[in-house]
Amino acid sequence: MNIHEYQAKEILNTYGIPVPRNRVALTADQVERAAKMMGGHCVVKAQIYAGGRGKAGGVKVVHHPEQAADLAKELFGKRLVTPQTGPEGLKVRRILVEEAVEIAREFYLSITLDRESSRYCLIASAEGGVEIEEVAKKSPEKIHVLPIDPFTGLRTYQARKIALALGLSGGVCEDCVELVLNLYKCCLEKDCSLVEINPLVVTRAGWLLAMDAKFSFDDNAVYRHREYPDMVDYSQLDPLEITAGKYDLAYIKLVGNIGCMVNGAGLAMATLDVLKEFGGEPANFLDVGGGATREKVAEAFKIILQDCDVQAVFVNIFGGIMRCDVIAQGIIEAASEVHCALPIVVRMDGSNVEDGKKLLLESGLNIQIGDNLGDGAQKIVAMLAKA
Amino acid sequence: MSILINKDSKILVQGITGKSGLFHTQQCRAYGSQIVAGVTPGKGGVHIEGIPVFNTVAEAVHYTGATVSMIFVPPPGAADAILESCEAGLELAVCITEGIPVRDMVLARAIQERSKTLLVGPNCPGVITPGQCKLGIMPGYIHTPGTVGVVSRSGTLTYEAVKQLTDMGLGQSTCVGIGGDPIIGMKYIDVLKQFNEDPGTEAVFMIGEIGGGAEEEAALWIKENMKKPVAAFIAGVTAPTGKRMGHAGAIITGGKGKAEDKIRTLQECGVVVSTSPTQMGDAMAQALKK
């Protein structure tokens, strides 16, 4: 689960990590007033769930409140397209107005999970303000990585090592030690899979400030943070992905026209791969969960058909323990309810598979049966070509 | 022969009185697995389907001699359940539970690593030694006894692979689902090591997916150490970057963890890689001929 920059900064602030003075605004009028408060010279930052905003025109320095208002009018409602948003972009609904800061040095600082060591890792670099992946490619020696022992936690001397490695000294070095320790505390208490400050800056006046921040919460831990669901900005998510989330289905909209319903993430990915192999273009990724139930299958089917790009549906269920006749009933119910006339291919494996196939073929729907994964993919591509 | 479990394995089920815990206990027992005990705190003393239920793992071990645990405890208590099985000195804990918070697993994994207990999962289908013992939620009937070891971090995709192997007459020694979470117990290499030493395993099929670098690590280990032929499949060749595909583990970020890179590394290390999910069985047959 992701949140906006302004929310991330609010959380950092509660952990004693300094951020620039700022105001979040929902209208151009509010932006203008906030800019006036900052003294006119300030930074206007569009809030979307993606990085790369600067180059897309979503972050700009302005010098007068009127200029801030004009920029805000242009940004509000606009779909900002960055390398991370996809071609359709994300709509700007909130703008952060922030005091302009005179920057002396920029750093990168984050804590994330390292699968290899099964630990949280502190990552720091003196090359801040740019994409860390670029730094990793060009000059990996400039990145400092510190795995954190879960028993001891992050120790002060370790945080100091990092601060020194960034080239800090004196008072600001000790400020950085405290900041790093607080960031680790925040990461754990808030159940983050990523906390990133990029850039962390030292101002001309010698203060540390988190200029931009990104948080990702561990979805598995949302249940123990009652405030998280209210923090989600649904305008930043695909409406079908929101509906799918309600039914605990993993759905991702893609660009093609073959709707896909599969149980299990790995098999779902393999199904997309095989469709492409036979010349098809999947419209979505949809995982109904390893143990698909009749209800979930029915809901998933309806979600797929709400996407107007879908012209055919491929169902691939390796039921295993789940009975295929029950799955088949779920498909038939959902397809009949929404009067689906689109071509459907169902590939099922599991117990009672023959009963399931019989139900599907006798349902009166435009259904063919795939004997195996490859056969199913070929059939749906062929049916679509004829339709 | 096999790895991890066989017909003599004595199993206890943590979370046996829950809906899925009970259902899969019945399924495993029907397959022939020896389920000797259940553990549900507060329900000690009752019998469920004739299986004695205890309050703690230590008690269950003491009275029944169980050495292996299958965990169905819901996410908030699952990390605790893993630690309890480690403290009781079990040989193996297989955690089926999906959705355990990462922070809990980081600590549980650190403690488990220092214990004698091996951990498979969490968020995995489990382990099966065909014809002998099923410890998990996989459908038993697609498996057949044989000499191919299977290791995978996917669930239903493993069933697909196993079915293709079975259909081609390639039976399995043991199939291990290591799970799709970012923090897991046994990794590919840990399982490959055991297959390498197991006289009952002649070849290995490995199933991977996008995200992380575990497959690459495994590939390099195979090149240096593996005495037996290995074939593999990697799911997600066509996955768009930055999109999360179901598993917390399966995310491509910053150019890391792409399927093509994994496939290339595996091939460079002598592994036969199936380019299509429809050809997994064929890839294994090809590797066996080499």
XYZ file of C-alpha atoms in Angstrom:
677
model
C 0.000 0.000 0.000
C 1.347 3.425 -1.028
C 0.678 6.912 0.316
C 1.320 10.443 -0.933
C 4.464 12.435 -0.260
C 2.628 14.835 2.063
C 1.356 11.933 4.176
C 4.836 10.409 4.303
C 6.203 13.731 5.524
C 3.540 13.969 8.213
C 4.628 10.570 9.518
C 8.327 11.482 9.361
C 7.556 14.612 11.314
C 5.940 12.596 14.104
C 9.222 10.676 14.374
C 11.202 13.889 14.797
C 12.557 13.847 11.249
C 12.598 17.426 9.975
C 10.747 18.249 6.764
C 10.335 21.633 5.041
C 7.392 23.811 6.119
C 4.482 22.775 3.951
C 0.737 22.851 3.300
C -1.351 20.454 1.280
C -3.989 22.074 -0.935
C -7.071 20.823 -2.791
C -7.846 24.006 -4.776
C -5.884 26.688 -6.627
C -7.115 29.193 -4.075
C -5.634 27.162 -1.238
C -2.376 26.853 -3.177
C -2.221 30.636 -3.548
C -2.802 31.223 0.169
C -0.223 28.591 1.122
C 2.300 30.211 -1.229
C 1.635 33.591 0.383
C 2.300 32.013 3.770
C 5.668 30.729 2.544
C 6.548 34.232 1.391
C 5.803 33.739 -2.297
C 9.010 31.919 -3.185
C 8.091 28.244 -2.814
C 7.876 24.814 -4.446
C 4.613 23.494 -5.929
C 4.475 19.691 -5.980
C 1.720 17.591 -7.582
C 0.781 14.606 -5.397
C 0.469 11.356 -7.342
C 1.275 7.706 -6.587
C 4.378 7.669 -8.785
C 7.889 9.029 -9.015
C 9.503 10.946 -11.847
C 7.204 13.952 -11.288
C 9.877 16.612 -11.741
C 10.642 15.842 -15.376
C 6.916 15.548 -16.138
C 6.318 19.116 -14.942
C 4.702 18.116 -11.664
C 7.245 19.884 -9.431
C 8.132 23.533 -9.968
C 9.664 26.443 -8.101
C 7.530 29.611 -8.187
C 8.292 33.148 -7.035
C 4.868 34.721 -6.472
C 1.587 33.446 -5.006
C -0.198 34.292 -8.317
C 2.321 32.201 -10.208
C 1.633 29.343 -7.771
C -2.107 29.717 -8.376
C -1.684 29.684 -12.165
C 0.442 26.563 -11.997
C -2.078 24.919 -9.670
C -4.937 25.642 -12.119
C -2.931 23.953 -14.827
C -2.053 20.931 -12.661
C -5.355 20.183 -10.905
C -7.299 17.558 -12.842
C -4.464 17.018 -15.287
C -3.225 13.481 -15.832
C 0.468 13.563 -15.128
C 2.454 11.075 -17.214
C 5.802 9.947 -15.834
C 7.969 6.899 -16.625
C 6.342 5.163 -13.634
C 2.659 5.872 -14.360
C 2.110 4.183 -17.721
C 0.816 6.087 -20.770
C -2.550 6.992 -19.207
C -0.923 8.913 -16.344
C -2.344 9.752 -12.917
C -4.760 12.545 -12.094
C -3.571 15.371 -9.823
C -6.069 15.956 -7.007
C -3.788 17.357 -4.313
C -0.855 19.749 -4.392
C 1.828 20.212 -1.784
C 3.134 23.759 -1.337
C 6.488 23.826 0.348
C 8.989 26.454 1.444
C 11.927 26.873 -0.952
C 15.158 25.732 0.647
C 18.745 26.661 -0.154
C 20.445 23.324 -0.577
C 24.124 22.700 0.130
C 24.291 18.896 -0.271
C 21.929 16.090 -1.250
C 21.879 12.479 -0.020
C 19.864 9.295 -0.472
C 18.582 7.347 2.529
C 16.198 4.399 2.750
C 15.283 1.300 4.704
C 13.879 -1.652 2.848
C 13.668 -5.405 3.030
C 16.545 -7.544 1.755
C 15.276 -10.985 0.783
C 18.735 -12.476 0.564
C 19.655 -11.804 4.188
C 16.011 -11.879 5.401
C 16.628 -8.557 7.112
C 15.790 -4.893 6.848
C 18.602 -2.995 5.193
C 19.696 0.599 5.520
C 20.779 2.070 2.194
C 22.590 5.400 1.978
C 24.402 7.316 -0.706
C 26.087 10.688 -1.030
C 24.540 10.848 -4.518
C 21.084 12.113 -3.607
C 18.253 13.584 -5.625
C 18.693 11.145 -8.499
C 17.294 7.660 -9.028
C 19.163 5.282 -6.765
C 18.958 2.565 -9.434
C 21.003 4.811 -11.739
C 23.628 5.311 -9.043
C 23.692 1.552 -8.452
C 24.409 0.983 -12.137
C 27.013 3.714 -12.684
C 28.879 3.863 -9.390
C 27.893 1.069 -6.991
C 30.811 2.022 -4.699
C 28.882 5.164 -3.758
C 26.069 3.130 -2.192
C 26.388 1.989 1.410
C 24.268 -0.980 2.469
C 23.881 -2.066 6.072
C 21.822 -5.140 6.983
C 20.153 -4.683 10.362
C 20.242 -7.501 12.899
C 16.649 -7.879 14.153
C 17.873 -8.799 17.645
C 20.091 -5.776 18.263
C 18.219 -3.387 16.004
C 20.078 -0.490 14.446
C 22.779 0.702 16.855
C 24.033 4.242 17.288
C 27.575 3.407 16.147
C 26.179 1.867 12.956
C 24.114 4.952 12.231
C 27.225 7.071 12.836
C 29.227 4.943 10.407
C 26.625 5.712 7.746
C 26.601 9.446 8.580
C 30.391 9.554 8.347
C 30.340 7.591 5.101
C 28.081 10.316 3.704
C 30.874 12.777 4.508
C 29.138 14.520 7.383
C 30.956 15.856 10.418
C 30.313 17.842 13.558
C 26.810 18.741 14.690
C 25.080 17.810 11.453
C 26.676 14.350 11.634
C 25.085 13.771 15.042
C 21.777 15.111 13.705
C 22.018 12.534 10.953
C 22.697 9.718 13.453
C 19.510 10.616 15.299
C 17.564 10.879 12.061
C 18.706 7.447 10.867
C 17.780 5.830 14.194
C 14.365 7.483 14.090
C 13.828 6.317 10.536
C 14.437 2.700 11.570
C 12.009 3.075 14.480
C 9.432 4.503 12.079
C 9.972 1.697 9.551
C 9.300 -0.987 12.164
C 6.433 0.662 14.013
C 4.624 1.585 10.814
C 5.226 -1.836 9.191
C 6.882 -0.399 6.100
C 8.284 -2.437 3.267
C 10.047 0.737 2.123
C 10.788 4.140 3.634
C 12.816 6.366 1.376
C 14.083 9.921 1.775
C 15.447 11.183 -1.523
C 16.879 13.684 -1.297
C 17.834 14.178 2.288
C 19.529 17.561 2.227
C 21.831 19.712 4.279
C 20.684 23.316 3.864
C 23.046 26.263 3.436
C 22.236 27.069 7.055
C 23.458 23.614 8.069
C 20.170 21.820 8.852
C 19.081 18.361 7.727
C 15.744 18.215 5.901
C 13.804 15.393 4.219
C 12.911 17.048 0.899
C 11.018 14.134 -0.634
C 9.756 10.945 0.948
C 8.206 7.702 -0.197
C 6.504 5.068 1.968
C 5.197 1.617 1.094
C 3.345 -0.240 3.810
C 3.417 -4.022 4.076
C -0.050 -5.069 2.852
C 0.003 -8.053 5.210
C 0.283 -5.727 8.198
C -2.455 -3.241 7.314
C -4.776 -5.046 9.730
C -2.873 -3.719 12.728
C -2.943 -0.072 11.594
C -6.522 1.106 11.681
C -5.632 4.480 10.171
C -4.161 3.057 6.945
C -7.337 2.335 4.961
C -8.401 5.983 5.411
C -5.077 7.193 4.051
C -5.598 5.621 0.626
C -6.324 8.083 -2.206
C -8.672 6.019 -4.358
C -8.434 8.549 -7.204
C -4.935 7.189 -7.796
C -6.091 3.601 -8.303
C -7.857 1.842 -11.143
C -11.575 1.509 -10.208
C -11.587 -2.181 -11.138
C -8.520 -2.764 -8.983
C -10.431 -1.180 -6.081
C -13.446 -3.477 -6.599
C -11.169 -6.497 -6.893
C -9.478 -5.512 -3.639
C -12.831 -5.623 -1.859
C -13.212 -9.275 -2.812
C -9.605 -10.059 -1.986
C -8.738 -10.673 -5.632
C -5.440 -9.546 -7.124
C -6.340 -7.668 -10.328
C -4.112 -5.592 -12.579
C -5.377 -3.925 -15.742
C -3.230 -4.559 -18.816
C -3.474 -3.300 -22.389
C -4.939 -6.262 -24.334
C -8.428 -7.648 -25.041
C -8.445 -11.164 -23.560
C -9.780 -11.137 -20.015
C -7.991 -13.673 -17.823
C -9.050 -15.463 -14.674
C -6.536 -17.777 -13.054
C -6.027 -19.227 -9.585
C -2.587 -18.595 -8.116
C -0.165 -15.799 -8.980
C 2.534 -17.928 -10.602
C 0.058 -19.787 -12.816
C -1.612 -16.460 -13.657
C 1.690 -15.037 -14.861
C 2.416 -18.200 -16.822
C -1.052 -17.892 -18.406
C -0.291 -14.360 -19.596
C 3.003 -15.647 -20.991
C 1.324 -18.459 -22.901
C -1.399 -16.186 -24.334
C 1.286 -13.872 -25.718
C 3.163 -16.878 -27.071
C 0.129 -17.789 -29.192
C -0.432 -14.221 -30.371
C -3.042 -13.123 -27.815
C -2.949 -9.941 -25.761
C -4.137 -10.258 -22.133
C -6.457 -7.507 -20.825
C -5.637 -8.153 -17.200
C -3.881 -10.181 -14.579
C -6.378 -11.710 -12.166
C -5.565 -14.139 -9.401
C -8.623 -15.553 -7.633
C -6.401 -17.201 -5.035
C -4.955 -20.703 -4.855
C -8.144 -22.200 -3.425
C -10.690 -20.558 -5.723
C -14.273 -20.662 -4.469
C -17.525 -20.415 -6.401
C -18.233 -16.891 -5.021
C -14.784 -15.579 -5.848
C -14.925 -17.026 -9.354
C -18.304 -15.355 -9.928
C -17.089 -11.951 -8.655
C -13.884 -12.206 -10.650
C -15.846 -12.947 -13.799
C -17.982 -9.839 -13.321
C -14.928 -7.646 -12.740
C -13.296 -8.896 -15.935
C -16.437 -8.124 -17.944
C -16.649 -4.573 -16.572
C -13.523 -3.764 -18.562
C -14.802 -2.550 -21.967
C -11.583 -3.628 -23.682
C -12.366 -7.287 -23.002
C -13.563 -9.163 -26.108
C -12.957 -12.727 -24.943
C -12.327 -14.503 -21.650
C -9.811 -17.195 -20.798
C -10.316 -19.066 -17.541
C -7.497 -21.255 -16.259
C -8.212 -22.977 -12.952
C -6.024 -25.707 -11.544
C -8.520 -26.611 -8.882
C -6.699 -29.405 -7.216
C -8.760 -29.878 -4.117
C -11.560 -27.519 -5.215
C -14.208 -29.335 -7.228
C -14.394 -28.340 -10.891
C -18.179 -28.691 -11.108
C -18.503 -26.057 -8.375
C -16.152 -23.704 -10.226
C -18.127 -24.301 -13.435
C -21.357 -23.309 -11.680
C -19.715 -20.076 -10.534
C -18.696 -19.230 -14.092
C -22.130 -20.047 -15.522
C -23.953 -18.030 -12.858
C -21.808 -14.953 -13.369
C -21.854 -15.139 -17.167
C -25.651 -15.566 -17.251
C -26.216 -12.772 -14.748
C -24.343 -10.214 -16.860
C -25.633 -11.702 -20.171
C -22.154 -12.412 -21.430
C -22.121 -13.344 -25.128
C -18.355 -13.084 -25.518
C -16.330 -16.147 -26.459
C -15.055 -17.989 -23.392
C -12.493 -20.742 -23.109
C -12.260 -22.631 -19.845
C -9.342 -24.832 -18.962
C -9.928 -26.694 -15.713
C -8.060 -29.364 -13.877
C -8.938 -30.956 -10.589
C -11.528 -33.256 -9.113
C -14.897 -33.772 -10.868
C -13.437 -32.217 -13.993
C -15.730 -34.160 -16.379
C -18.874 -33.001 -14.543
C -17.583 -29.437 -14.700
C -16.940 -29.598 -18.439
C -20.378 -31.072 -19.069
C -22.061 -28.250 -17.125
C -20.161 -25.632 -19.119
C -20.919 -27.191 -22.514
C -24.630 -27.521 -21.695
C -24.916 -23.968 -20.325
C -25.799 -22.380 -23.673
C -22.952 -19.907 -23.294
C -20.362 -19.358 -26.032
C -17.889 -21.679 -24.311
C -15.146 -23.991 -25.471
C -13.089 -26.288 -23.277
C -9.302 -26.168 -23.272
C -7.806 -29.633 -22.772
C -4.607 -28.193 -21.343
C -2.880 -24.842 -20.936
C -1.556 -24.643 -24.498
C -4.764 -25.911 -26.099
C -6.842 -23.403 -24.113
C -4.661 -20.446 -25.092
C -4.751 -21.450 -28.783
C -8.533 -21.853 -28.716
C -9.245 -18.433 -27.200
C -6.934 -16.709 -29.690
C -8.693 -18.549 -32.546
C -12.193 -17.715 -31.229
C -11.245 -14.060 -30.931
C -9.874 -13.987 -34.480
C -13.213 -15.350 -35.805
C -15.419 -13.071 -33.685
C 14.125 -42.296 -1.080
C 13.039 -38.722 -0.695
C 13.871 -35.537 1.161
C 12.313 -33.879 4.234
C 9.369 -36.265 4.699
C 8.481 -39.920 4.116
C 5.937 -42.534 5.162
C 7.335 -42.622 8.699
C 7.070 -38.878 9.345
C 4.957 -38.148 12.411
C 3.045 -34.945 11.862
C 1.376 -32.475 14.192
C -0.933 -29.786 12.867
C -0.831 -26.303 14.416
C -4.231 -24.705 13.980
C -5.966 -28.071 13.469
C -9.359 -26.836 14.700
C -9.618 -24.037 12.115
C -11.674 -24.582 8.953
C -8.792 -25.065 6.517
C -6.580 -26.695 9.147
C -9.142 -29.429 9.675
C -10.014 -29.848 5.994
C -6.403 -30.306 4.943
C -5.649 -32.541 7.915
C -8.361 -34.866 6.583
C -7.008 -34.641 3.036
C -3.445 -35.392 4.156
C -4.576 -38.314 6.259
C -6.598 -39.707 3.362
C -3.386 -39.596 1.307
C -1.654 -41.731 3.914
C 0.201 -39.152 5.997
C 0.558 -39.949 9.687
C -1.124 -37.112 11.547
C -0.469 -37.873 15.209
C -1.461 -34.646 16.956
C -3.094 -31.264 16.695
C -2.266 -28.065 18.538
C -4.777 -25.326 19.292
C -4.191 -23.222 22.409
C -7.191 -23.499 24.730
C -8.537 -26.662 23.137
C -6.107 -29.147 24.645
C -7.675 -32.387 25.789
C -10.254 -32.812 23.038
C -10.030 -35.189 20.105
C -10.860 -34.066 16.613
C -11.452 -36.791 14.001
C -9.771 -39.109 16.489
C -6.630 -36.947 16.636
C -5.590 -35.725 20.115
C -5.398 -31.934 20.437
C -2.863 -30.250 22.743
C -2.424 -26.705 24.043
C 1.248 -26.481 23.140
C 3.628 -27.998 20.612
C 5.943 -29.200 23.385
C 3.091 -31.192 24.927
C 2.142 -32.693 21.592
C 5.747 -33.736 20.977
C 6.043 -35.205 24.452
C 2.947 -37.404 24.157
C 3.040 -38.380 20.482
C 6.663 -38.160 19.330
C 5.777 -35.861 16.445
C 8.807 -34.502 14.566
C 7.206 -32.441 11.826
C 4.682 -29.609 11.993
C 2.195 -28.315 9.464
C 1.049 -24.772 10.336
C -2.406 -23.359 9.505
C -2.471 -20.678 12.214
C -3.967 -17.353 10.956
C -1.486 -14.514 10.148
C -1.487 -12.658 13.502
C -0.299 -15.776 15.358
C 1.593 -17.609 12.614
C 5.098 -16.281 13.344
C 4.565 -17.290 16.947
C 3.537 -20.766 15.837
C 6.763 -21.112 13.841
C 8.835 -20.108 16.861
C 6.975 -22.542 19.086
C 7.788 -25.432 16.765
C 11.459 -24.360 16.736
C 11.606 -24.260 20.516
C 10.040 -27.721 20.727
C 12.968 -28.976 18.633
C 11.003 -30.289 15.647
C 12.931 -31.384 12.562
C 10.721 -29.505 10.153
C 7.968 -26.876 10.217
C 5.912 -26.267 7.094
C 3.965 -23.021 7.268
C 1.030 -22.830 4.854
C -0.356 -19.535 6.216
C -0.583 -16.682 3.717
C -0.358 -13.025 4.749
C 2.095 -12.967 7.679
C 3.424 -9.423 8.273
C 6.998 -9.073 7.078
C 8.214 -7.559 10.345
C 7.031 -10.676 12.236
C 8.755 -12.964 9.740
C 12.077 -11.081 9.911
C 12.301 -11.853 13.619
C 10.876 -15.380 13.350
C 13.318 -16.239 10.563
C 16.285 -14.911 12.554
C 15.367 -17.118 15.510
C 14.500 -20.157 13.369
C 17.860 -19.920 11.566
C 19.626 -20.417 14.893
C 17.490 -23.444 15.805
C 17.711 -27.021 14.539
C 14.284 -26.781 12.907
C 14.029 -26.414 9.147
C 11.292 -24.107 7.897
C 9.399 -24.392 4.608
C 7.227 -21.389 3.688
C 5.277 -19.421 4.754
C 2.686 -18.836 2.028
C 3.437 -22.132 0.317
C 1.563 -25.266 -0.823
C 3.761 -27.498 1.375
C 5.816 -30.636 0.767
C 4.825 -33.976 -0.732
C 6.681 -37.247 -1.173
C 4.373 -39.013 -3.638
C 2.918 -42.303 -2.466
C 4.222 -41.749 1.064
C 3.387 -38.487 2.736
C 1.509 -35.300 1.847
C 2.134 -32.316 4.071
C 0.256 -29.414 2.577
C -2.611 -28.268 0.416
C -1.561 -29.616 -2.992
C -3.851 -32.095 -4.786
C -2.314 -35.498 -4.144
C -3.635 -37.261 -7.242
C -1.520 -35.341 -9.791
C 1.664 -36.692 -8.227
C 3.249 -40.042 -8.878
C 6.258 -41.673 -7.196
C 9.510 -41.341 -9.121
C 12.908 -39.705 -9.227
C 12.405 -36.059 -10.199
C 12.717 -33.554 -7.351
C 10.580 -30.434 -7.728
C 11.263 -27.092 -6.055
C 9.088 -24.035 -6.592
C 8.083 -20.723 -5.091
C 4.691 -20.820 -6.785
C 1.573 -22.763 -5.816
C -0.775 -23.735 -8.622
C 1.974 -23.340 -11.230
C 3.734 -26.187 -9.426
C 0.615 -28.321 -9.854
C 0.726 -27.542 -13.571
C 4.397 -28.570 -13.759
C 3.864 -31.733 -11.712
C 0.919 -32.749 -13.875
C 3.005 -32.336 -17.018
C 5.763 -34.458 -15.443
C 3.298 -37.152 -14.374
C 1.610 -37.171 -17.808
C 5.014 -37.806 -19.386
C 5.738 -40.657 -17.004
C 8.242 -38.664 -14.961
C 7.408 -39.398 -11.331
C 8.615 -37.269 -8.432
C 10.815 -38.063 -5.432
C 9.680 -35.048 -3.373
C 8.029 -31.741 -4.336
C 8.808 -28.717 -2.192
C 6.866 -25.439 -2.404
C 9.191 -22.925 -0.746
C 6.629 -20.112 -0.865
C 6.269 -16.762 -2.551
C 6.896 -14.346 0.331
C 9.968 -12.101 0.587
C 11.029 -13.778 3.840
C 10.980 -17.569 3.697
C 12.702 -20.476 5.400
C 14.365 -22.925 2.998
C 15.425 -21.313 -0.255
C 16.104 -22.939 -3.603
C 19.704 -23.745 -2.690
C 18.771 -25.385 0.626
C 16.375 -27.706 -1.199
C 18.765 -28.320 -4.118
C 21.474 -29.379 -1.648
C 19.157 -32.025 -0.211
C 18.138 -33.278 -3.671
C 21.823 -33.441 -4.618
C 22.517 -35.780 -1.693
C 19.326 -37.842 -2.021
C 19.949 -41.189 -3.762
C 16.257 -41.302 -4.719
C 16.467 -38.110 -6.776
C 17.982 -38.284 -10.266
C 17.039 -34.865 -11.596
C 15.435 -31.622 -10.453
C 12.760 -29.353 -11.891
C 12.819 -25.805 -10.591
C 10.001 -23.273 -10.959
C 10.685 -19.592 -10.468
C 9.086 -16.293 -11.169
C 9.954 -12.610 -11.566
C 11.257 -10.581 -8.648
C 14.285 -10.867 -6.394
C 17.487 -12.703 -7.223
C 16.890 -16.147 -5.712
C 16.806 -17.974 -9.066
C 20.106 -16.403 -10.140
C 21.723 -17.398 -6.842
C 20.432 -20.933 -7.308
C 21.732 -21.034 -10.889
C 25.273 -20.176 -9.781
C 25.107 -22.795 -7.047
C 23.928 -25.408 -9.569
C 26.843 -24.626 -11.862
C 29.350 -25.166 -9.059
C 27.793 -28.040 -7.136
C 24.915 -29.887 -8.753
C 25.653 -33.451 -9.787
C 22.234 -34.024 -11.327
C 20.488 -32.542 -14.384
C 18.249 -29.537 -13.724
C 15.441 -28.063 -15.828
C 13.526 -24.891 -15.000
C 10.698 -22.556 -15.884
C 10.423 -18.868 -14.994
C 6.960 -17.257 -15.002
C 6.416 -13.608 -15.871
C 8.347 -13.078 -19.132
C 5.573 -10.748 -20.284
C 4.887 -9.057 -16.928
C 4.928 -5.244 -17.055
C 7.575 -3.621 -14.839
C 6.643 -2.154 -11.470
C 3.292 -3.940 -11.264
C 2.679 -6.217 -8.366
C 1.469 -9.623 -9.563
C -0.256 -11.214 -6.597
C 2.750 -12.323 -4.598
C 4.497 -9.789 -2.440
C 7.648 -11.366 -3.801
C 6.834 -11.048 -7.475
C 7.626 -7.442 -8.211
C 10.133 -6.102 -10.667
C 11.732 -2.937 -9.392
C 14.540 -0.918 -10.810
C 15.363 -3.431 -13.515
C 16.093 -6.152 -10.944
C 14.430 -9.554 -11.056
C 13.398 -9.640 -14.721
C 12.474 -13.026 -16.168
C 14.898 -12.721 -19.109
C 17.856 -12.168 -16.775
C 16.897 -15.188 -14.707
C 16.473 -17.369 -17.800
C 19.804 -16.273 -19.241
C 21.667 -16.916 -15.983
C 20.083 -20.361 -15.612
C 20.985 -21.291 -19.186
C 24.548 -20.071 -18.728
C 24.778 -22.356 -15.704
C 23.744 -25.427 -17.678
C 20.062 -25.555 -16.775
C 17.539 -26.473 -19.495
C 14.944 -23.692 -19.384
C 11.458 -24.240 -20.740
C 10.518 -21.102 -22.661
C 6.810 -21.924 -22.512
C 4.722 -23.019 -19.531
C 3.258 -25.687 -21.832
C 6.681 -27.337 -22.284
C 7.803 -27.847 -18.687
C 7.628 -31.650 -18.848
C 9.501 -31.669 -22.163
C 12.271 -29.505 -20.725
C 12.738 -32.023 -17.902
C 12.850 -34.924 -20.357
C 15.407 -33.051 -22.430
C 17.609 -32.360 -19.400
C 17.459 -36.051 -18.454
C 18.675 -37.074 -21.925
C 21.700 -34.792 -21.765
